[in-house]
Coordinates of C-alpha atoms in Angstrom, one line a residue:
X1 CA 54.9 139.6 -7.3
X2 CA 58.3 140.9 -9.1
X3 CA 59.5 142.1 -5.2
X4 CA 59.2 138.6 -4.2
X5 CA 60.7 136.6 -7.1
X6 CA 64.0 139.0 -6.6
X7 CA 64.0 138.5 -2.8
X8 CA 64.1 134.8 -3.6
X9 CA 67.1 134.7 -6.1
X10 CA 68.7 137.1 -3.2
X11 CA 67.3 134.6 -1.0
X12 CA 68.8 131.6 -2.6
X13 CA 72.0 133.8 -3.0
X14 CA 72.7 134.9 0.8
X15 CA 70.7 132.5 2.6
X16 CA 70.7 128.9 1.6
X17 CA 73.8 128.2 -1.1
X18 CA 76.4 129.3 0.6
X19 CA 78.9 128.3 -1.7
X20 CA 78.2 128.5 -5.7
X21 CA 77.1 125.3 -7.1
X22 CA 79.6 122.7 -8.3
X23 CA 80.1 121.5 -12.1
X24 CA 77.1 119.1 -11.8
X25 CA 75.2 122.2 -10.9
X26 CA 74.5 120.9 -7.5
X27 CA 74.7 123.0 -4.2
X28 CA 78.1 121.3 -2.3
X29 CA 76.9 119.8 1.1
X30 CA 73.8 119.3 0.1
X31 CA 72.3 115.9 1.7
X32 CA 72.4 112.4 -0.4
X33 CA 68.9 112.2 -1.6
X34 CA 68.1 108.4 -0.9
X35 CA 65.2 108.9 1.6
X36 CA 62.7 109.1 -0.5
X37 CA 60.7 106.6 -2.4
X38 CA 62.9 105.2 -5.2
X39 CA 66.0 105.7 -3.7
X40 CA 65.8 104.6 -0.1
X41 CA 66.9 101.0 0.5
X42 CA 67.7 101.2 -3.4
X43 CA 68.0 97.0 -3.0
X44 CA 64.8 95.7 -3.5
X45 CA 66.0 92.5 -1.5
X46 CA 66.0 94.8 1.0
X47 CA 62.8 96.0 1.4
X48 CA 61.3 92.2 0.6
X49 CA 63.4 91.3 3.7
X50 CA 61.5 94.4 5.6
X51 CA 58.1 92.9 4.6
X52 CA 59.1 89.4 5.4
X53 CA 60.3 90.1 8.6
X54 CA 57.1 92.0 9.1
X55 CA 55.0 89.0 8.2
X56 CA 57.2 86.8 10.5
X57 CA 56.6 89.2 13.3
X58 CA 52.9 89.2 13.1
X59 CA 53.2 85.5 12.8
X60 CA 54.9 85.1 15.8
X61 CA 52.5 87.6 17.7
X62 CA 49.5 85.3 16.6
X63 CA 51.3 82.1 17.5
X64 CA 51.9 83.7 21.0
X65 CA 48.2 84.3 21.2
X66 CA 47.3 81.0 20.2
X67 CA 49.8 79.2 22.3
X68 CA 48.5 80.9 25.6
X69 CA 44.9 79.9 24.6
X70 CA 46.2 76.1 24.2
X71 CA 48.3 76.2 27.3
X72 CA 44.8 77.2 29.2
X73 CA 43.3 74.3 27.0
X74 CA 45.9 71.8 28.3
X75 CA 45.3 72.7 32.2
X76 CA 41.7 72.4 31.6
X77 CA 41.7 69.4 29.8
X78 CA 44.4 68.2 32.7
X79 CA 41.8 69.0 35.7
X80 CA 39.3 67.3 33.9
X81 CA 40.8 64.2 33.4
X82 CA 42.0 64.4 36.7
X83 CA 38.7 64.8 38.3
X84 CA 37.2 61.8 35.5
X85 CA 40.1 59.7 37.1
X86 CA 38.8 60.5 40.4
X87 CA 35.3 60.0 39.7
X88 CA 36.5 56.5 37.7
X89 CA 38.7 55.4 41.0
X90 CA 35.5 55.7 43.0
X91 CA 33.2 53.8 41.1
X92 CA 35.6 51.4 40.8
X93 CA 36.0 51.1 44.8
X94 CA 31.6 51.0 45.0
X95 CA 31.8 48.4 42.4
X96 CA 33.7 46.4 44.5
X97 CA 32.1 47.1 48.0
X98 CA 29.4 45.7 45.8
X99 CA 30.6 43.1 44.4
X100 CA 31.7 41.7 48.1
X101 CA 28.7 42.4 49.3
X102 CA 26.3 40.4 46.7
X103 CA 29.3 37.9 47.3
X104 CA 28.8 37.4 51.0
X105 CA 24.8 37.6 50.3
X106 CA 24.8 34.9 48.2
X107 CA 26.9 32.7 50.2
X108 CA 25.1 33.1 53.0
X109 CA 22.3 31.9 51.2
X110 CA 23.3 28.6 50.1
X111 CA 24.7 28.5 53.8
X112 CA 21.4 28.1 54.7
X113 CA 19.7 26.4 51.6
X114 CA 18.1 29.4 50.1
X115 CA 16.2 30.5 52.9
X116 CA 16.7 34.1 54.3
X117 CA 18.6 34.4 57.4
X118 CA 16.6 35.2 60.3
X119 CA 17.8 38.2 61.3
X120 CA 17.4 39.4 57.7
X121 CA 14.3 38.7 57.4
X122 CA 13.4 40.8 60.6
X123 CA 15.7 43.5 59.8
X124 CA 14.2 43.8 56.3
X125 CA 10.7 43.2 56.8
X126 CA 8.3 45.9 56.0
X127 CA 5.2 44.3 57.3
X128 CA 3.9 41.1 58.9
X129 CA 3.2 39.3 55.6
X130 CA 6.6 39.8 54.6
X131 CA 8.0 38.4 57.9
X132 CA 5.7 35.2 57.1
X133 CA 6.5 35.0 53.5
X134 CA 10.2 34.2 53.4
X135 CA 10.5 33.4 49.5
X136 CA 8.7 36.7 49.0
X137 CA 11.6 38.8 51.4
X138 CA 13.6 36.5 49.6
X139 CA 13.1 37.5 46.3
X140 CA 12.9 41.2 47.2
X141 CA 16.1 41.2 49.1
X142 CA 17.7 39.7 45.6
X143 CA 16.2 42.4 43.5
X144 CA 17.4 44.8 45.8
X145 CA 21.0 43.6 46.0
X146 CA 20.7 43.2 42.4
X147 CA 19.7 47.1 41.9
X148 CA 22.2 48.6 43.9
X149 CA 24.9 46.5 42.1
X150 CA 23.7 47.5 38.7
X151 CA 23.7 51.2 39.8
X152 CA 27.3 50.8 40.7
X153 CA 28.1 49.1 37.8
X154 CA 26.0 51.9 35.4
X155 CA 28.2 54.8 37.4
X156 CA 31.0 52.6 37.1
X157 CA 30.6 52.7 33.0
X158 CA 30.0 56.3 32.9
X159 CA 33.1 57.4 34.8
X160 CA 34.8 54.8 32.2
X161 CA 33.4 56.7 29.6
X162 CA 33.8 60.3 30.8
X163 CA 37.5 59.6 31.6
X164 CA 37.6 58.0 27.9
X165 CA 36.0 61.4 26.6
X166 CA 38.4 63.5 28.9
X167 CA 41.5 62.0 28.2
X168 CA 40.8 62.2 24.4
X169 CA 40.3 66.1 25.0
X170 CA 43.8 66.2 26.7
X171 CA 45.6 64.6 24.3
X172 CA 43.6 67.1 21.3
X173 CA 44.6 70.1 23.6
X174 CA 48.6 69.0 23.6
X175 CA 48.9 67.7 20.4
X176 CA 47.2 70.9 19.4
X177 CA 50.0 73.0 21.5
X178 CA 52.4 70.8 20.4
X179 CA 51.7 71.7 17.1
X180 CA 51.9 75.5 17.6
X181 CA 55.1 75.0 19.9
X182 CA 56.3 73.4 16.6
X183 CA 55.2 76.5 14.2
X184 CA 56.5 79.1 16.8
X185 CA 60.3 77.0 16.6
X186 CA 60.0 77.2 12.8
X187 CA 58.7 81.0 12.5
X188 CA 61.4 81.5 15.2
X189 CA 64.2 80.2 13.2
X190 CA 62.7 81.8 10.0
X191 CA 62.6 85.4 12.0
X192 CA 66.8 84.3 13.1
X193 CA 67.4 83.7 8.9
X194 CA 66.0 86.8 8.2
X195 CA 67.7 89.2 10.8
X196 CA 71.3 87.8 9.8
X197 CA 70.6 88.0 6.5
X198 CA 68.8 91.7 7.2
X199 CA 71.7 92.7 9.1
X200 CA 74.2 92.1 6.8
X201 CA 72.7 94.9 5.0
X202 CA 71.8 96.8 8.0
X203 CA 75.4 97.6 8.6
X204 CA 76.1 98.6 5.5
X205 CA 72.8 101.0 5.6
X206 CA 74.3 101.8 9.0
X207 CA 77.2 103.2 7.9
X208 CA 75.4 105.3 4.8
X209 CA 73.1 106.9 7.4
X210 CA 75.9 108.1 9.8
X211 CA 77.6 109.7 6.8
X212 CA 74.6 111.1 5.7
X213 CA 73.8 112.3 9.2
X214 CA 77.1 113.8 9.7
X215 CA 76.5 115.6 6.5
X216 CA 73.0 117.1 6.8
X217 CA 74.6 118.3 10.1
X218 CA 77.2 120.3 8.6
X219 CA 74.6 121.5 5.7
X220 CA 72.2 122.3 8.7
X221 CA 74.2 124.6 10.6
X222 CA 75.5 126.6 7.6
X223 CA 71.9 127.0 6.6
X224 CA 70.7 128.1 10.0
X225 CA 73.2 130.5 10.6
X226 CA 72.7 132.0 6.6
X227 CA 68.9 132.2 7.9
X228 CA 69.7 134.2 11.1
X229 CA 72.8 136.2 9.2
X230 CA 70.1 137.1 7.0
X231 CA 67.3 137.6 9.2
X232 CA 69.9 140.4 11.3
X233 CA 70.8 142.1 8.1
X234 CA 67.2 143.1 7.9
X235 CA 66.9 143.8 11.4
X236 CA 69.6 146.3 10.8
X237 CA 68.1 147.6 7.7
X238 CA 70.8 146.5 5.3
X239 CA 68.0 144.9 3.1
X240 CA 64.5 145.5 2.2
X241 CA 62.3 142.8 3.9
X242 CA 61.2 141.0 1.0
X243 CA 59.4 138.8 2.4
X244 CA 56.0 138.8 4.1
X245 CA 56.3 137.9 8.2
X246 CA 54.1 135.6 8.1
X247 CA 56.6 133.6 5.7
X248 CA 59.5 134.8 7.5
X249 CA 57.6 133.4 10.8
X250 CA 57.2 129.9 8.6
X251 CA 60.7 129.6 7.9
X252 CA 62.1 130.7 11.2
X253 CA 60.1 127.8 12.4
X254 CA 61.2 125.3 10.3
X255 CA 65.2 126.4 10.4
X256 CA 64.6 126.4 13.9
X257 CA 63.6 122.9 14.2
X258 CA 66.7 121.9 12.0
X259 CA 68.4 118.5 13.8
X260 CA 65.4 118.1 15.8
X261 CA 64.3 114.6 15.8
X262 CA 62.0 112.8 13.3
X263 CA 59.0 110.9 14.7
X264 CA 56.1 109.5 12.3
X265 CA 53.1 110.4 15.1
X266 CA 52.4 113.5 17.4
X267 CA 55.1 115.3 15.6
X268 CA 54.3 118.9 16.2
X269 CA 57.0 119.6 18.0
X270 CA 58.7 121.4 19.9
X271 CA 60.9 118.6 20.6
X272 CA 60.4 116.3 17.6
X273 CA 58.4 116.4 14.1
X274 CA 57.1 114.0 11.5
X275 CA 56.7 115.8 8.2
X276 CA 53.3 116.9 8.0
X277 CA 53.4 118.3 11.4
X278 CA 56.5 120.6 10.8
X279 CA 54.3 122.2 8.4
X280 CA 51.2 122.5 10.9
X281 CA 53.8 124.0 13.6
X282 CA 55.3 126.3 10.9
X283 CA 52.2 127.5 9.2
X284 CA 49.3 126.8 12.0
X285 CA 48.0 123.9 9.2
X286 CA 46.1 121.1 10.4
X287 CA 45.3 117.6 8.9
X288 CA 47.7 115.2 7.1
X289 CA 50.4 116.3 4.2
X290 CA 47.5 114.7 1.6
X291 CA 44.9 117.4 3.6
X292 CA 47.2 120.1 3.1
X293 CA 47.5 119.6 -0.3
X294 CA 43.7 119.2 -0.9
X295 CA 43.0 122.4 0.7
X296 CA 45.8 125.1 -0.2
X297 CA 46.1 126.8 -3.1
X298 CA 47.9 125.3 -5.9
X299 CA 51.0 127.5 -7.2
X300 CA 53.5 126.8 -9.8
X301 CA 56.5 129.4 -9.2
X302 CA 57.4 128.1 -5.5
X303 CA 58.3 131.0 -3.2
X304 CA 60.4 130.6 0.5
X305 CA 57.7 129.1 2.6
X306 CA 55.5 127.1 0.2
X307 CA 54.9 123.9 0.7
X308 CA 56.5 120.9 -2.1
X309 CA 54.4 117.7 -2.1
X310 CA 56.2 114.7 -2.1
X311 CA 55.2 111.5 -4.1
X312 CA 55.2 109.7 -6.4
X313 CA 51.9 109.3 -7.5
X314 CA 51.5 105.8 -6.8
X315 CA 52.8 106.4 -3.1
X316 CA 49.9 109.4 -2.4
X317 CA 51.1 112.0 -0.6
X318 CA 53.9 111.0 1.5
X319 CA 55.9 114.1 2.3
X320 CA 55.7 117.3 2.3
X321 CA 58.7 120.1 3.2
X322 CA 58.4 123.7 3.2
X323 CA 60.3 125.5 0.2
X324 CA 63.7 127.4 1.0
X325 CA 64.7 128.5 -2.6
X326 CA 64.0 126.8 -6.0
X327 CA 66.3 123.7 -5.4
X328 CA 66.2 123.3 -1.4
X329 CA 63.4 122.6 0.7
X330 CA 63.6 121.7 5.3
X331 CA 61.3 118.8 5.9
X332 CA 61.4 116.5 8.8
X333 CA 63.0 113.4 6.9
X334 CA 62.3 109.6 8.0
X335 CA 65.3 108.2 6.9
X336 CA 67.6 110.5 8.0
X337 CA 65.5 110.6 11.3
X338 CA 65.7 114.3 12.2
X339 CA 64.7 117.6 10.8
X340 CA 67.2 118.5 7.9
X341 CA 67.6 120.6 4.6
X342 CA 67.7 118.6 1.6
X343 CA 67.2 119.0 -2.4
X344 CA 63.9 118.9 -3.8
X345 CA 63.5 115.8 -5.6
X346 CA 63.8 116.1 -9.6
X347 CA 61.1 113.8 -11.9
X348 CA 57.5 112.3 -10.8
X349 CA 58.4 112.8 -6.9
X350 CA 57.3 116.1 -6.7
X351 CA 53.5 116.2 -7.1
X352 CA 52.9 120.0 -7.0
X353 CA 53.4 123.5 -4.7
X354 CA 50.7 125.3 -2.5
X355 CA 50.6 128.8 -0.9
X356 CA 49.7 128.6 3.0
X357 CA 49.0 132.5 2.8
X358 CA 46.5 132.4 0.0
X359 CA 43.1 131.8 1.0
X360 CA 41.8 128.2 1.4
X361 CA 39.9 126.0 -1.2
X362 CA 37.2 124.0 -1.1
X363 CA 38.7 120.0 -0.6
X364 CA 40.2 119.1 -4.0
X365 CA 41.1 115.7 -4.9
X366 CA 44.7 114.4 -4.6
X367 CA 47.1 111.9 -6.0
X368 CA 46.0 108.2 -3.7
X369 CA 47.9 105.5 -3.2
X370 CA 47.3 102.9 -5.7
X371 CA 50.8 100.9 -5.0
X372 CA 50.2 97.5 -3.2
X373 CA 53.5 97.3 -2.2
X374 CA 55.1 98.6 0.7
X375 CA 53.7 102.4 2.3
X376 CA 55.5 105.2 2.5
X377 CA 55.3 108.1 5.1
X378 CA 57.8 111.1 5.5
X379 CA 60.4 109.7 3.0
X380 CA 60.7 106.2 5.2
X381 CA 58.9 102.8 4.9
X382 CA 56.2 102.8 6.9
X383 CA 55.3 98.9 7.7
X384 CA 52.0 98.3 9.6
X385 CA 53.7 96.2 12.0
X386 CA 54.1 99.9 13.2
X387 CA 57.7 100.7 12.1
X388 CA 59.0 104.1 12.1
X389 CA 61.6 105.0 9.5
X390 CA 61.0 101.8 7.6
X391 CA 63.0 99.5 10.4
X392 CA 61.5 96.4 12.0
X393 CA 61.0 96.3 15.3
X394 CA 64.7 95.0 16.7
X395 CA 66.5 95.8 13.6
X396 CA 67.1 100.0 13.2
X397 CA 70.2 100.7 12.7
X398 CA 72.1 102.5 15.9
X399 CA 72.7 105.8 13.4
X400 CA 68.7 105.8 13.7
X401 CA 68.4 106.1 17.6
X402 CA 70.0 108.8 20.0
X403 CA 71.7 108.6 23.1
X404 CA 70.0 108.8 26.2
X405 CA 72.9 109.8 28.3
X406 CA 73.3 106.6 30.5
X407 CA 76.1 104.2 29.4
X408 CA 75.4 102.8 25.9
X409 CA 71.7 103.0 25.9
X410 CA 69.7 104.4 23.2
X411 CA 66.3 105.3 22.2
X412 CA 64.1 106.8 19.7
X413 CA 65.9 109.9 19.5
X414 CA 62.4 112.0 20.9
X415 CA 62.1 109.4 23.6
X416 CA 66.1 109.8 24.3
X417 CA 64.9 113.5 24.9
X418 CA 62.3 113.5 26.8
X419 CA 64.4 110.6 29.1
X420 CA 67.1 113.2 29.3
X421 CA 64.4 115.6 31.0
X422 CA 63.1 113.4 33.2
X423 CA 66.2 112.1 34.3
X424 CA 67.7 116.0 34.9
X425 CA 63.9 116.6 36.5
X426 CA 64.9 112.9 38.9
X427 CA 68.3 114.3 39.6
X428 CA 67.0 117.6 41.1
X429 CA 65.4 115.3 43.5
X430 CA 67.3 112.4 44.8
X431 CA 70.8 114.2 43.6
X432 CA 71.8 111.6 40.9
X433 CA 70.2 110.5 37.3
X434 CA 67.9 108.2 36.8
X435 CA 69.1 104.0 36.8
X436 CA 69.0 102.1 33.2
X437 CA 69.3 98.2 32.9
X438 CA 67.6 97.9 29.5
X439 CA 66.6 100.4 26.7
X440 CA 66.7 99.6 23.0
X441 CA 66.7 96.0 22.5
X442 CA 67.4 94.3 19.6
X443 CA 65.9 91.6 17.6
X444 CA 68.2 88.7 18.7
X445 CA 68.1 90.0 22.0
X446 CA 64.9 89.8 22.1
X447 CA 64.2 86.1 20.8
X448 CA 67.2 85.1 23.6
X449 CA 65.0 86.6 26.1
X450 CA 61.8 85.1 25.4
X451 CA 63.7 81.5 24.9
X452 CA 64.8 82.7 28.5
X453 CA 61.7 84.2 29.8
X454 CA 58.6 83.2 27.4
X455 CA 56.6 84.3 30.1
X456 CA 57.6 87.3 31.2
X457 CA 58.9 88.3 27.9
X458 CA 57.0 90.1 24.7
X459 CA 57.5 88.0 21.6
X460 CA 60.2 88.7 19.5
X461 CA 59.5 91.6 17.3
X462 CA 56.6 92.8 19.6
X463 CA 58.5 94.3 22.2
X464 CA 58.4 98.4 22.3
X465 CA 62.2 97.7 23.3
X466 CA 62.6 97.1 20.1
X467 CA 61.2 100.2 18.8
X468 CA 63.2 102.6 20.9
X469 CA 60.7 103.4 22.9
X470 CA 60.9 101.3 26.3
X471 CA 63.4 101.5 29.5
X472 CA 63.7 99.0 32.0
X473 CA 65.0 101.2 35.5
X474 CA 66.5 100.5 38.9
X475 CA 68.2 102.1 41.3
X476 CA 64.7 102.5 43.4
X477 CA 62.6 102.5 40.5
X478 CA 62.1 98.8 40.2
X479 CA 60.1 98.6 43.5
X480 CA 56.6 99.5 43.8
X481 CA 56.4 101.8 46.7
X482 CA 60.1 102.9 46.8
X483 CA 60.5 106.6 46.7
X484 CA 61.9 106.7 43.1
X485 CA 59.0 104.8 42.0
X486 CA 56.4 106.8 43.1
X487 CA 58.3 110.2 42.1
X488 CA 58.4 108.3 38.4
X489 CA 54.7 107.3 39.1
X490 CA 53.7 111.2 39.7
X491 CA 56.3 113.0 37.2
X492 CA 56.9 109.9 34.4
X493 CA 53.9 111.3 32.5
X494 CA 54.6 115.1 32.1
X495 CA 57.8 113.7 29.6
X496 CA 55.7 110.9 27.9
X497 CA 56.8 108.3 30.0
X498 CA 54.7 105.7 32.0
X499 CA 54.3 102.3 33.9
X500 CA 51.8 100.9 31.6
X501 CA 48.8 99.1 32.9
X502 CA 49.2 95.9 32.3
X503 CA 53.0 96.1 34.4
X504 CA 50.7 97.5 37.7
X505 CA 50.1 95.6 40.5
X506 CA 46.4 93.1 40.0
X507 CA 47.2 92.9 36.5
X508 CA 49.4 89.2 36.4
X509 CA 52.4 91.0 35.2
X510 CA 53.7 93.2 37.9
X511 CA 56.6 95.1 36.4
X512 CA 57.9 98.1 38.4
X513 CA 60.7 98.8 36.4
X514 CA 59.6 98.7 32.9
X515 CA 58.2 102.3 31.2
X516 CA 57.3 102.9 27.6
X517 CA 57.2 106.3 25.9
X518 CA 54.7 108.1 24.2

């Protein structure tokens, strides 16, 4: 294909280098390469930090659990001692209604010399002989005293011993939430060591990702408007179209979604993409970036529009980016959170080049993870605590997250989105935006809140406020029934957002206000 190989050198020429490369023979502008495996979080105390405060997390998640179940154990244990007290107390009181009774009985015998009172006698008499035989009456009237008073004693003995057994059981069940209220304390000062010590280098990442962000914006919009100089010179017929339409389609697709946000699930776009599904969008693929690979055709002179896989080995496939020209590929980058144009990696990373217009192959085998360490996904950490971008939950740097329009408050920059539409959506209706007391919420904030609030609040690291992906509302929407709330109730969904279940009335933790995205 000689046509094609020149329209990419004029390609790389007039659409994507805008400026000749510098002495290091790299493009100038082009974005600081350390999202992807091996460079990102270059520290390796850094990402030991991400896994510990993973571990710490799910910890505390368990502990929670656990310390619910004890609680319940407790106020069992509690009613049943209660109710063994009770029983005790009134065997106790028949006890001694018997005891006075046998008392009195007995003295009144001796009162009359052994011999059953008369009245007795005619009171307890079953038949005529017994009337006549007095020692006999006398002897039953003994065994009977003597019966019920060892009945009452026998219940008395097994109240003492059920409220022995039950009191035992209380103090297993709060030495046993003692003992967890303990481990959640030390966890909780563990998860407090590790956030100041993981935000000490959070800042500093902080402040690499805004400069990087500031500078894949800058190398975005130059290569967006070289694309669409480019694709109106051929419109006008200054150039031969060199390049097929279903690869100009591709690429107009994927310069298109340049700047829009990264997000590691469901991201097809239009509003936000994960890797793999800016190359499903762009090319009408389906499956994972480790599918793609297994079923296009393998090529080894990339053209515009291919597709790079992105490794290294040991990771599997983790990225994939659709090719711009031999050194620059768009890919919808984890670290970098967004949709950007960056340099295709150099060494091991790249694990080979496919064709989406050739014709399909049967499944081949790919490269699979065999790394036990931590996962990659998109160029970012992926933790299975459920992280996006490689962040714990409470700890993403602010660079990471997007305005939502509403004082300081920020989200996961599709969430921020879709909150923006819904709140214009709100607007059109009640004549002012929606009302924000809470969004992002981070990891200290959240172990303050649940010291605060442990019932009410998620434990720390657990909390999708800490992901970016939870508001708390007012202004009407923190009433069930107002107005605003049912509006949200009816329109929340058709931008992602809703009143989860478990926050609806009959479900213990009635909470109006709070909505989660996604």
């Amino acid at each position: 294909m000689p046509g094609v190989r020149v329209g990419f050198a004029m390609l790389a020429a007039a659409v994507v280098l805008a400026q000749p490369p510098n002495e290091a023979g790299v493009a100038p502008g082009a974005a600081v390469s350390d999202g992807r495996p091996g460079e990102a979080f270059a520290d390796p105390r850094v990402a030991e930090l991400q896994r510990t405060a993973s571990g710490i997390q799910r910890e505390l998640g368990t502990l929670a659990d656990q310390i619910h179940d004890a609680s319940a154990a407790v106020a069992r244990t509690s009613d049943a001692l209660a109710a063994a007290r009770a029983e005790r107390a009134t065997a106790d009181d028949a006890v001694r209604a018997q005891q006075v009774d046998v008392d009195r009985f007995v003295s009144a015998v001796y009162a009359n010399d052994g011999q059953p009172n008369q009245l007795q006698v005619l009171l307890l008499a079953q038949s005529p002989k017994d009337f006549l035989d007095g020692s006999s009456l006398m002897a039953r009237v003994q065994e009977q005293r003597a019966e019920e008073f060892t009945a009452a004693l026998r219940r008395q003995q097994d109240a003492v011993a059920a409220e022995g057994t039950a009191a035992a059981a209380e103090k297993d069940a709060a030495d046993r939430k003692t003992d967890l209220d303990r481990r959640n304390g030390d966890a909780t000062n563990r998860a407090a060591a590790v956030t100041d010590e993981f935000h000490a280098k959070l800042a500093a990442t902080n402040t690499a990702v805004v400069a990087q962000q500031q500078a894949q914006q800058a190398r975005n919009r130059q290569t967006a408007a070289n694309w669409h100089d480019y694709l109106a010179k051929l419109a006008a017929g200054d150039h031969v179209q060199i390049l097929p339409p279903d690869v100009v389609r591709a690429v107009s697709t994927a310069v298109d979604a340049l700047g829009k946000p990264y997000v590691p699930t469901q991201g097809d776009g239009p509003n936000a993409y994960s890797c793999d599904g800016l190359t499903r969008a762009a090319h009408g693929l389906t499956g994972s970036a480790a599918d793609q690979m297994a079923v296009l055709q393998p090529v080894t002179d990339p053209q515009p529009g291919d597709l790079v896989f992105l490794g290294p080995a040991r990771y599997g496939v983790q990225s994939v980016g659709i090719v711009l020209d031999p050194r620059t590929m768009v890919t919808a980058d984890a670290r970098l959170v967004g949709v950007v144009v960056e340099d295709i990696p150099g060494g091991d990373t790249v694990l080979g080049y496919a064709r989406p217009s050739l014709p399909r192959r049967p499944q081949q085998p790919v490269p699979a993870r065999t790394d036990n360490g931590l996962r990659w996904r998109c160029g970012g950490v992926d933790l299975p605590s459920g992280a996006w971008s490689g962040y714990p939950n409470g700890m993403i740097p602010a660079a990471a997250l997007c305005p939502v329009g509403i004082g300081d408050h920020r989200l996961r920059c599709d969430a921020a989105q879709a909150f923006q539409m819904m709140s214009a959506a709100f607007g059109q209706t009640f004549g002012r935006p929606l009302c924000l007391t809470d969004s992002y919420r981070t990891f200290e904030e959240q172990v303050r809140l649940y010291g605060a609030k442990p019932a009410l609040a998620a434990v720390p690291g657990t909390s999708n406020h800490g992901w970016g992906l939870a508001v708390d509302m007012c202004g009407g929407a923190e009433s069930f029934g107002a107005p605003e709330h049912r509006w949200l109730m009816a329109n929340g969904p058709r931008f992602g957002w809703t009143n989860p279940p478990w926050a609806q009335p009959g479900h213990g933790r009635e909470e109006p206000w709070h909505w989660e995205f996604g």
